mmCIF file of C-alpha atoms in Angstrom:
data_model
loop_
_atom_site.group_PDB
_atom_site.id
_atom_site.type_symbol
_atom_site.label_atom_id
_atom_site.label_comp_id
_atom_site.label_asym_id
_atom_site.label_seq_id
_atom_site.Cartn_x
_atom_site.Cartn_y
_atom_site.Cartn_z
ATOM 1 C CA UNK R 1 21.719 -13.145 84.871
ATOM 2 C CA UNK R 2 21.007 -9.642 85.544
ATOM 3 C CA UNK R 3 22.050 -6.748 83.053
ATOM 4 C CA UNK R 4 23.813 -4.008 84.556
ATOM 5 C CA UNK R 5 25.144 -0.681 83.251
ATOM 6 C CA UNK R 6 27.739 0.411 85.525
ATOM 7 C CA UNK R 7 28.792 4.240 86.423
ATOM 8 C CA UNK R 8 31.825 4.994 88.145
ATOM 9 C CA UNK R 9 35.163 7.075 88.077
ATOM 10 C CA UNK R 10 38.243 6.336 90.761
ATOM 11 C CA UNK R 11 39.977 3.445 91.709
ATOM 12 C CA UNK R 12 37.070 2.691 94.363
ATOM 13 C CA UNK R 13 34.908 1.954 92.142
ATOM 14 C CA UNK R 14 36.948 -0.090 89.884
ATOM 15 C CA UNK R 15 36.880 -2.828 92.675
ATOM 16 C CA UNK R 16 33.131 -2.574 92.156
ATOM 17 C CA UNK R 17 33.168 -3.048 88.565
ATOM 18 C CA UNK R 18 35.643 -5.973 88.706
ATOM 19 C CA UNK R 19 33.481 -7.902 91.351
ATOM 20 C CA UNK R 20 30.580 -7.321 88.994
ATOM 21 C CA UNK R 21 32.102 -8.311 85.971
ATOM 22 C CA UNK R 22 33.888 -11.471 87.583
ATOM 23 C CA UNK R 23 30.127 -12.690 88.884
ATOM 24 C CA UNK R 24 28.701 -15.319 87.177
ATOM 25 C CA UNK R 25 25.049 -13.424 87.912
ATOM 26 C CA UNK R 26 25.816 -10.396 86.361
ATOM 27 C CA UNK R 27 26.511 -8.757 82.858
ATOM 28 C CA UNK R 28 27.843 -5.705 83.045
ATOM 29 C CA UNK R 29 26.548 -4.544 79.385
ATOM 30 C CA UNK R 30 28.155 -1.456 79.278
ATOM 31 C CA UNK R 31 30.304 1.407 81.828
ATOM 32 C CA UNK R 32 30.066 5.250 81.760
ATOM 33 C CA UNK R 33 32.762 6.982 83.190
ATOM 34 C CA UNK R 34 34.206 10.601 82.839
ATOM 35 C CA UNK R 35 35.805 11.480 79.364
ATOM 36 C CA UNK R 36 39.433 11.446 79.060
ATOM 37 C CA UNK R 37 40.811 14.637 80.075
ATOM 38 C CA UNK R 38 44.306 16.410 79.709
ATOM 39 C CA UNK R 39 46.618 16.899 82.555
ATOM 40 C CA UNK R 40 50.600 17.162 83.238
ATOM 41 C CA UNK R 41 53.141 18.662 81.183
ATOM 42 C CA UNK R 42 52.460 17.697 78.046
ATOM 43 C CA UNK R 43 48.705 18.183 78.642
ATOM 44 C CA UNK R 44 47.778 14.710 76.776
ATOM 45 C CA UNK R 45 44.856 12.906 77.514
ATOM 46 C CA UNK R 46 44.660 10.892 80.398
ATOM 47 C CA UNK R 47 41.666 8.213 81.386
ATOM 48 C CA UNK R 48 39.672 7.477 84.540
ATOM 49 C CA UNK R 49 40.561 4.731 86.584
ATOM 50 C CA UNK R 50 37.448 2.833 85.556
ATOM 51 C CA UNK R 51 37.942 3.795 82.123
ATOM 52 C CA UNK R 52 41.566 1.977 82.051
ATOM 53 C CA UNK R 53 39.565 -1.290 83.671
ATOM 54 C CA UNK R 54 36.815 -1.163 81.235
ATOM 55 C CA UNK R 55 39.474 -1.249 78.249
ATOM 56 C CA UNK R 56 41.309 -3.734 79.752
ATOM 57 C CA UNK R 57 38.127 -6.213 79.758
ATOM 58 C CA UNK R 58 37.051 -5.235 76.387
ATOM 59 C CA UNK R 59 33.767 -3.558 77.978
ATOM 60 C CA UNK R 60 31.383 -1.437 75.957
ATOM 61 C CA UNK R 61 32.721 1.983 77.244
ATOM 62 C CA UNK R 62 30.259 5.509 77.337
ATOM 63 C CA UNK R 63 31.845 8.782 78.082
ATOM 64 C CA UNK R 64 29.448 11.622 77.658
ATOM 65 C CA UNK R 65 30.161 15.081 78.230
ATOM 66 C CA UNK R 66 26.867 15.749 79.202
ATOM 67 C CA UNK R 67 24.487 13.022 80.655
ATOM 68 C CA UNK R 68 21.290 14.448 79.116
ATOM 69 C CA UNK R 69 22.742 13.799 75.519
ATOM 70 C CA UNK R 70 20.246 12.579 72.983
ATOM 71 C CA UNK R 71 23.085 10.343 71.434
ATOM 72 C CA UNK R 72 24.478 9.337 74.959
ATOM 73 C CA UNK R 73 20.638 8.368 76.579
ATOM 74 C CA UNK R 74 19.850 6.382 72.855
ATOM 75 C CA UNK R 75 23.067 4.155 73.634
ATOM 76 C CA UNK R 76 22.232 3.747 77.370
ATOM 77 C CA UNK R 77 18.538 3.011 76.167
ATOM 78 C CA UNK R 78 20.077 0.538 73.487
ATOM 79 C CA UNK R 79 21.727 -1.337 76.247
ATOM 80 C CA UNK R 80 18.552 -3.047 77.740
ATOM 81 C CA UNK R 81 19.918 -3.004 81.043
ATOM 82 C CA UNK R 82 17.849 -4.523 84.139
ATOM 83 C CA UNK R 83 19.397 -1.556 86.293
ATOM 84 C CA UNK R 84 21.894 0.629 86.784
ATOM 85 C CA UNK R 85 24.571 0.808 89.194
ATOM 86 C CA UNK R 86 26.322 3.358 90.309
ATOM 87 C CA UNK R 87 29.594 4.332 92.301
ATOM 88 C CA UNK R 88 31.688 7.545 92.979
ATOM 89 C CA UNK R 89 29.815 9.215 90.081
ATOM 90 C CA UNK R 90 28.260 12.564 89.677
ATOM 91 C CA UNK R 91 24.421 13.013 90.294
ATOM 92 C CA UNK R 92 22.299 11.253 87.741
ATOM 93 C CA UNK R 93 19.332 13.240 85.965
ATOM 94 C CA UNK R 94 16.495 11.351 86.205
ATOM 95 C CA UNK R 95 16.049 11.029 82.697
ATOM 96 C CA UNK R 96 19.059 8.441 83.244
ATOM 97 C CA UNK R 97 18.331 6.939 86.721
ATOM 98 C CA UNK R 98 14.817 6.073 85.536
ATOM 99 C CA UNK R 99 15.060 4.313 82.816
ATOM 100 C CA UNK R 100 15.922 0.895 83.926
ATOM 101 C CA UNK R 101 13.087 -1.070 84.747
ATOM 102 C CA UNK R 102 14.339 -2.182 88.056
ATOM 103 C CA UNK R 103 15.846 1.586 89.078
ATOM 104 C CA UNK R 104 19.247 2.554 89.525
ATOM 105 C CA UNK R 105 21.440 1.338 92.832
ATOM 106 C CA UNK R 106 23.948 3.585 94.436
ATOM 107 C CA UNK R 107 26.669 2.215 96.729
ATOM 108 C CA UNK R 108 27.252 4.978 99.372
ATOM 109 C CA UNK R 109 30.283 5.537 101.610
ATOM 110 C CA UNK R 110 28.627 5.592 105.197
ATOM 111 C CA UNK R 111 25.430 4.527 106.963
ATOM 112 C CA UNK R 112 22.580 6.324 105.662
ATOM 113 C CA UNK R 113 20.587 8.808 106.394
ATOM 114 C CA UNK R 114 24.264 9.992 108.649
ATOM 115 C CA UNK R 115 27.141 11.698 106.583
ATOM 116 C CA UNK R 116 24.998 12.276 103.199
ATOM 117 C CA UNK R 117 27.089 13.679 100.592
ATOM 118 C CA UNK R 118 30.594 13.679 98.874
ATOM 119 C CA UNK R 119 33.347 12.760 100.897
ATOM 120 C CA UNK R 120 31.653 10.403 103.561
ATOM 121 C CA UNK R 121 34.618 8.180 104.496
ATOM 122 C CA UNK R 122 36.699 11.420 105.096
ATOM 123 C CA UNK R 123 34.179 13.597 107.433
ATOM 124 C CA UNK R 124 33.713 10.121 109.343
ATOM 125 C CA UNK R 125 37.641 9.598 110.438
ATOM 126 C CA UNK R 126 37.527 13.534 110.784
ATOM 127 C CA UNK R 127 34.731 12.736 113.336
ATOM 128 C CA UNK R 128 36.434 9.940 115.295
ATOM 129 C CA UNK R 129 34.086 7.125 114.593
ATOM 130 C CA UNK R 130 34.423 4.165 115.856
ATOM 131 C CA UNK R 131 32.264 2.467 113.171
ATOM 132 C CA UNK R 132 31.254 3.327 110.012
ATOM 133 C CA UNK R 133 29.780 1.156 106.769
ATOM 134 C CA UNK R 134 28.323 1.435 103.235
ATOM 135 C CA UNK R 135 24.961 1.501 102.263
ATOM 136 C CA UNK R 136 23.088 0.440 99.159
ATOM 137 C CA UNK R 137 19.944 2.737 98.149
ATOM 138 C CA UNK R 138 17.782 3.382 94.994
ATOM 139 C CA UNK R 139 18.221 6.444 93.279
ATOM 140 C CA UNK R 140 15.662 9.076 93.560
ATOM 141 C CA UNK R 141 15.135 12.634 92.865
ATOM 142 C CA UNK R 142 16.981 13.539 96.338
ATOM 143 C CA UNK R 143 20.628 13.549 96.931
ATOM 144 C CA UNK R 144 21.531 10.046 99.029
ATOM 145 C CA UNK R 145 17.964 10.405 100.389
ATOM 146 C CA UNK R 146 16.532 7.340 98.489
ATOM 147 C CA UNK R 147 14.810 4.023 99.389
ATOM 148 C CA UNK R 148 16.949 2.100 101.251
ATOM 149 C CA UNK R 149 18.327 -1.650 100.434
ATOM 150 C CA UNK R 150 20.750 -3.230 102.488
ATOM 151 C CA UNK R 151 24.000 -1.777 104.328
ATOM 152 C CA UNK R 152 27.515 -3.612 105.688
ATOM 153 C CA UNK R 153 28.722 -2.169 108.876
ATOM 154 C CA UNK R 154 32.885 -1.788 109.476
ATOM 155 C CA UNK R 155 34.934 -1.094 112.649
ATOM 156 C CA UNK R 156 37.537 1.310 112.721
ATOM 157 C CA UNK R 157 40.674 1.743 114.515
ATOM 158 C CA UNK R 158 41.820 4.818 116.134
ATOM 159 C CA UNK R 159 44.571 5.045 114.288
ATOM 160 C CA UNK R 160 43.039 4.020 111.090
ATOM 161 C CA UNK R 161 44.471 6.447 107.839
ATOM 162 C CA UNK R 162 41.843 7.369 105.272
ATOM 163 C CA UNK R 163 44.268 4.903 102.730
ATOM 164 C CA UNK R 164 43.658 1.641 104.793
ATOM 165 C CA UNK R 165 39.886 2.416 105.586
ATOM 166 C CA UNK R 166 39.288 3.375 101.689
ATOM 167 C CA UNK R 167 40.523 0.034 100.383
ATOM 168 C CA UNK R 168 38.515 -1.587 103.153
ATOM 169 C CA UNK R 169 35.608 -0.043 102.090
ATOM 170 C CA UNK R 170 36.329 -0.459 98.482
ATOM 171 C CA UNK R 171 36.034 -4.489 99.078
ATOM 172 C CA UNK R 172 33.086 -4.716 101.252
ATOM 173 C CA UNK R 173 31.032 -1.964 98.744
ATOM 174 C CA UNK R 174 32.109 -4.477 96.212
ATOM 175 C CA UNK R 175 30.648 -7.508 97.825
ATOM 176 C CA UNK R 176 27.440 -5.181 98.829
ATOM 177 C CA UNK R 177 26.657 -4.271 95.321
ATOM 178 C CA UNK R 178 26.903 -7.766 94.252
ATOM 179 C CA UNK R 179 24.796 -9.052 97.130
ATOM 180 C CA UNK R 180 22.164 -6.812 96.067
ATOM 181 C CA UNK R 181 22.112 -7.209 92.424
ATOM 182 C CA UNK R 182 21.662 -10.967 93.368
ATOM 183 C CA UNK R 183 18.707 -10.090 95.816
ATOM 184 C CA UNK R 184 16.919 -7.807 93.082
ATOM 185 C CA UNK R 185 17.452 -10.334 90.837
ATOM 186 C CA UNK R 186 15.770 -12.655 92.783
ATOM 187 C CA UNK R 187 13.288 -10.566 93.767
ATOM 188 C CA UNK R 188 14.210 -10.708 97.848
ATOM 189 C CA UNK R 189 14.618 -7.112 98.538
ATOM 190 C CA UNK R 190 12.272 -5.155 100.645
ATOM 191 C CA UNK R 191 13.339 -1.609 100.189
ATOM 192 C CA UNK R 192 12.403 0.869 102.979
ATOM 193 C CA UNK R 193 12.590 4.610 103.389
ATOM 194 C CA UNK R 194 15.529 6.314 105.518
ATOM 195 C CA UNK R 195 14.779 7.645 108.834
ATOM 196 C CA UNK R 196 14.751 10.575 110.146
ATOM 197 C CA UNK R 197 17.759 12.550 109.622
ATOM 198 C CA UNK R 198 17.179 15.337 111.603
ATOM 199 C CA UNK R 199 20.506 14.696 113.773
ATOM 200 C CA UNK R 200 22.413 13.139 110.779
ATOM 201 C CA UNK R 201 25.784 14.540 109.690
ATOM 202 C CA UNK R 202 26.798 15.974 106.535
ATOM 203 C CA UNK R 203 30.007 15.114 104.341
ATOM 204 C CA UNK R 204 30.368 18.086 101.661
ATOM 205 C CA UNK R 205 32.991 18.011 99.183
ATOM 206 C CA UNK R 206 36.477 19.047 100.752
ATOM 207 C CA UNK R 207 37.614 21.999 100.581
ATOM 208 C CA UNK R 208 41.819 23.405 101.380
ATOM 209 C CA UNK R 209 40.644 24.374 104.785
ATOM 210 C CA UNK R 210 39.453 20.736 105.320
ATOM 211 C CA UNK R 211 43.606 19.727 105.820
ATOM 212 C CA UNK R 212 44.364 22.516 107.974
ATOM 213 C CA UNK R 213 45.168 21.603 111.338
ATOM 214 C CA UNK R 214 45.143 25.275 112.528
ATOM 215 C CA UNK R 215 41.501 25.642 112.246
ATOM 216 C CA UNK R 216 40.831 22.467 114.852
ATOM 217 C CA UNK R 217 40.255 23.413 118.598
ATOM 218 C CA UNK R 218 41.641 20.517 120.209
ATOM 219 C CA UNK R 219 43.812 17.512 120.414
ATOM 220 C CA UNK R 220 41.348 14.534 119.074
ATOM 221 C CA UNK R 221 40.075 16.818 116.358
ATOM 222 C CA UNK R 222 43.673 17.200 115.189
ATOM 223 C CA UNK R 223 44.390 13.769 115.279
ATOM 224 C CA UNK R 224 41.338 12.850 113.710
ATOM 225 C CA UNK R 225 41.896 15.190 110.432
ATOM 226 C CA UNK R 226 45.322 13.884 109.944
ATOM 227 C CA UNK R 227 44.158 10.379 109.687
ATOM 228 C CA UNK R 228 41.218 11.905 107.570
ATOM 229 C CA UNK R 229 44.152 13.460 105.019
ATOM 230 C CA UNK R 230 46.333 9.921 104.978
ATOM 231 C CA UNK R 231 47.838 9.567 102.169
ATOM 232 C CA UNK R 232 45.658 12.341 100.197
ATOM 233 C CA UNK R 233 45.614 15.430 100.720
ATOM 234 C CA UNK R 234 48.033 15.412 103.348
ATOM 235 C CA UNK R 235 47.053 17.557 106.683
ATOM 236 C CA UNK R 236 49.348 20.663 106.935
ATOM 237 C CA UNK R 237 50.346 23.147 109.385
ATOM 238 C CA UNK R 238 52.176 26.239 108.726
ATOM 239 C CA UNK R 239 56.378 25.414 108.303
ATOM 240 C CA UNK R 240 58.319 27.943 110.838
ATOM 241 C CA UNK R 241 60.625 30.448 109.306
ATOM 242 C CA UNK R 242 58.862 30.010 105.866
ATOM 243 C CA UNK R 243 56.117 32.453 105.347
ATOM 244 C CA UNK R 244 53.074 31.622 103.040
ATOM 245 C CA UNK R 245 54.513 27.503 103.284
ATOM 246 C CA UNK R 246 52.802 24.665 104.974
ATOM 247 C CA UNK R 247 54.030 21.516 105.742
ATOM 248 C CA UNK R 248 52.093 17.997 105.495
ATOM 249 C CA UNK R 249 52.112 15.121 108.217
ATOM 250 C CA UNK R 250 51.138 11.784 108.185
ATOM 251 C CA UNK R 251 50.523 8.498 110.225
ATOM 252 C CA UNK R 252 49.065 9.423 113.511
ATOM 253 C CA UNK R 253 49.235 7.520 116.453
ATOM 254 C CA UNK R 254 47.070 8.376 119.463
ATOM 255 C CA UNK R 255 48.027 7.957 123.389
ATOM 256 C CA UNK R 256 45.060 9.394 125.179
ATOM 257 C CA UNK R 257 45.193 11.550 128.588
ATOM 258 C CA UNK R 258 43.877 10.577 131.425
ATOM 259 C CA UNK R 259 43.216 14.245 132.413
ATOM 260 C CA UNK R 260 41.308 14.997 128.992
ATOM 261 C CA UNK R 261 39.634 17.996 128.362
ATOM 262 C CA UNK R 262 38.444 20.281 125.510
ATOM 263 C CA UNK R 263 39.272 23.011 124.373
ATOM 264 C CA UNK R 264 43.011 23.678 125.233
ATOM 265 C CA UNK R 265 46.349 25.110 123.588
ATOM 266 C CA UNK R 266 47.273 22.471 121.324
ATOM 267 C CA UNK R 267 51.152 22.558 120.212
ATOM 268 C CA UNK R 268 53.654 20.080 118.731
ATOM 269 C CA UNK R 269 57.135 19.467 119.836
ATOM 270 C CA UNK R 270 60.107 18.435 117.667
ATOM 271 C CA UNK R 271 63.215 17.212 119.112
ATOM 272 C CA UNK R 272 65.922 14.805 117.931
ATOM 273 C CA UNK R 273 64.115 11.696 118.711
ATOM 274 C CA UNK R 274 60.248 12.251 118.097
ATOM 275 C CA UNK R 275 57.438 14.632 116.309
ATOM 276 C CA UNK R 276 54.411 15.120 118.454
ATOM 277 C CA UNK R 277 51.273 17.001 118.821
ATOM 278 C CA UNK R 278 50.295 17.575 122.009
ATOM 279 C CA UNK R 279 47.060 18.446 123.918
ATOM 280 C CA UNK R 280 45.363 18.145 127.200
ATOM 281 C CA UNK R 281 43.383 15.251 125.263
ATOM 282 C CA UNK R 282 46.564 13.338 124.774
ATOM 283 C CA UNK R 283 49.315 12.713 122.105
ATOM 284 C CA UNK R 284 49.532 12.005 118.427
ATOM 285 C CA UNK R 285 52.652 11.130 117.345
ATOM 286 C CA UNK R 286 53.607 11.496 113.476
ATOM 287 C CA UNK R 287 55.501 9.072 111.815
ATOM 288 C CA UNK R 288 55.890 10.819 108.322
ATOM 289 C CA UNK R 289 56.839 14.717 107.180
ATOM 290 C CA UNK R 290 56.728 16.158 104.063
ATOM 291 C CA UNK R 291 58.600 19.444 104.215
ATOM 292 C CA UNK R 292 57.674 22.452 101.520
ATOM 293 C CA UNK R 293 59.126 21.524 97.985
ATOM 294 C CA UNK R 294 60.344 17.821 99.020
ATOM 295 C CA UNK R 295 59.292 13.976 99.029
ATOM 296 C CA UNK R 296 57.469 12.278 101.904
ATOM 297 C CA UNK R 297 60.019 11.041 104.699
ATOM 298 C CA UNK R 298 59.803 9.251 107.676
ATOM 299 C CA UNK R 299 60.129 11.665 110.925
ATOM 300 C CA UNK R 300 63.793 9.729 111.044
ATOM 301 C CA UNK R 301 64.634 11.146 107.817
ATOM 302 C CA UNK R 302 63.488 13.677 108.469
ATOM 303 C CA UNK R 303 65.394 14.808 111.836
ATOM 304 C CA UNK R 304 68.297 13.566 110.314
ATOM 305 C CA UNK R 305 68.314 16.382 107.227
ATOM 306 C CA UNK R 306 66.756 19.203 109.694
ATOM 307 C CA UNK R 307 67.854 21.450 112.281
ATOM 308 C CA UNK R 308 63.889 22.674 113.209
ATOM 309 C CA UNK R 309 63.646 21.547 116.624
ATOM 310 C CA UNK R 310 61.622 23.208 119.771
ATOM 311 C CA UNK R 311 57.809 23.852 120.453
ATOM 312 C CA UNK R 312 55.322 25.506 118.076
ATOM 313 C CA UNK R 313 51.850 26.339 118.003
ATOM 314 C CA UNK R 314 50.030 25.259 115.022
ATOM 315 C CA UNK R 315 50.235 28.468 113.353
ATOM 316 C CA UNK R 316 53.805 27.884 113.150
ATOM 317 C CA UNK R 317 54.661 30.033 116.097
ATOM 318 C CA UNK R 318 57.897 28.935 117.885
ATOM 319 C CA UNK R 319 56.825 28.961 121.969
ATOM 320 C CA UNK R 320 60.598 27.943 123.156
#
């Protein structure tokens, strides 16, 4: 069996951890995740998704505040792991990633060297990519630039939202991690250097502006940004008649125009039957809305409870 310490925090990483833990050829000797943090009205301590799973399975759990802490490093060394497996975790210092004899394996949500950075899945959707993938690579001194070990490609539907793609990629990433660890144990991997990144796109950490649709210049970009923010954080538009307030839209379905061109005015239309974002490139029909202070609801429920009708710019100004 190959011995590994698993590093991860969100639910995306749990899917991989569960697959490793259930595999008969892999021994997860410890799990490293973020410390429990206070949140909510009562400021009660809450654990990461990975911590919750590790505890439920009785896996040894390490939650260091600092990754260079001597006690943490000593505990890691004591695990005698062959390799570290990293999925959706913060950057590791060299003293950590260089510790195991077989190095540290990272599962990244893009086909490297394209979309290096913290949010590759969201940025791939925002770009409207017809295909994306995951890469297994070895950590080194540079972020997301280590030798490639293996990869998998996924096709993406023009209307697929983040929630769906995220779930599919979590499953594919888990299978990729298991396969890569098996190959690593058998000595059948051939690491290769990443290709030129001159034309590769970046995938930086998301900011609040990422979800603001009025910042975009064409209808196709608006449609893809809705997908990239669905279900979280939700693509948003200034709410007409409510200064400083924004509402969110979800579930976009795209119908392209036969005379598409870039850069023209984008507007949305709310009538008695539908909510559509319209441009010369095509129409993006919305299926769900979240108005300020309200829960998320279907467009049908929204239309029954709201008198808002008309044609509006993405900045919230009524056209007619």
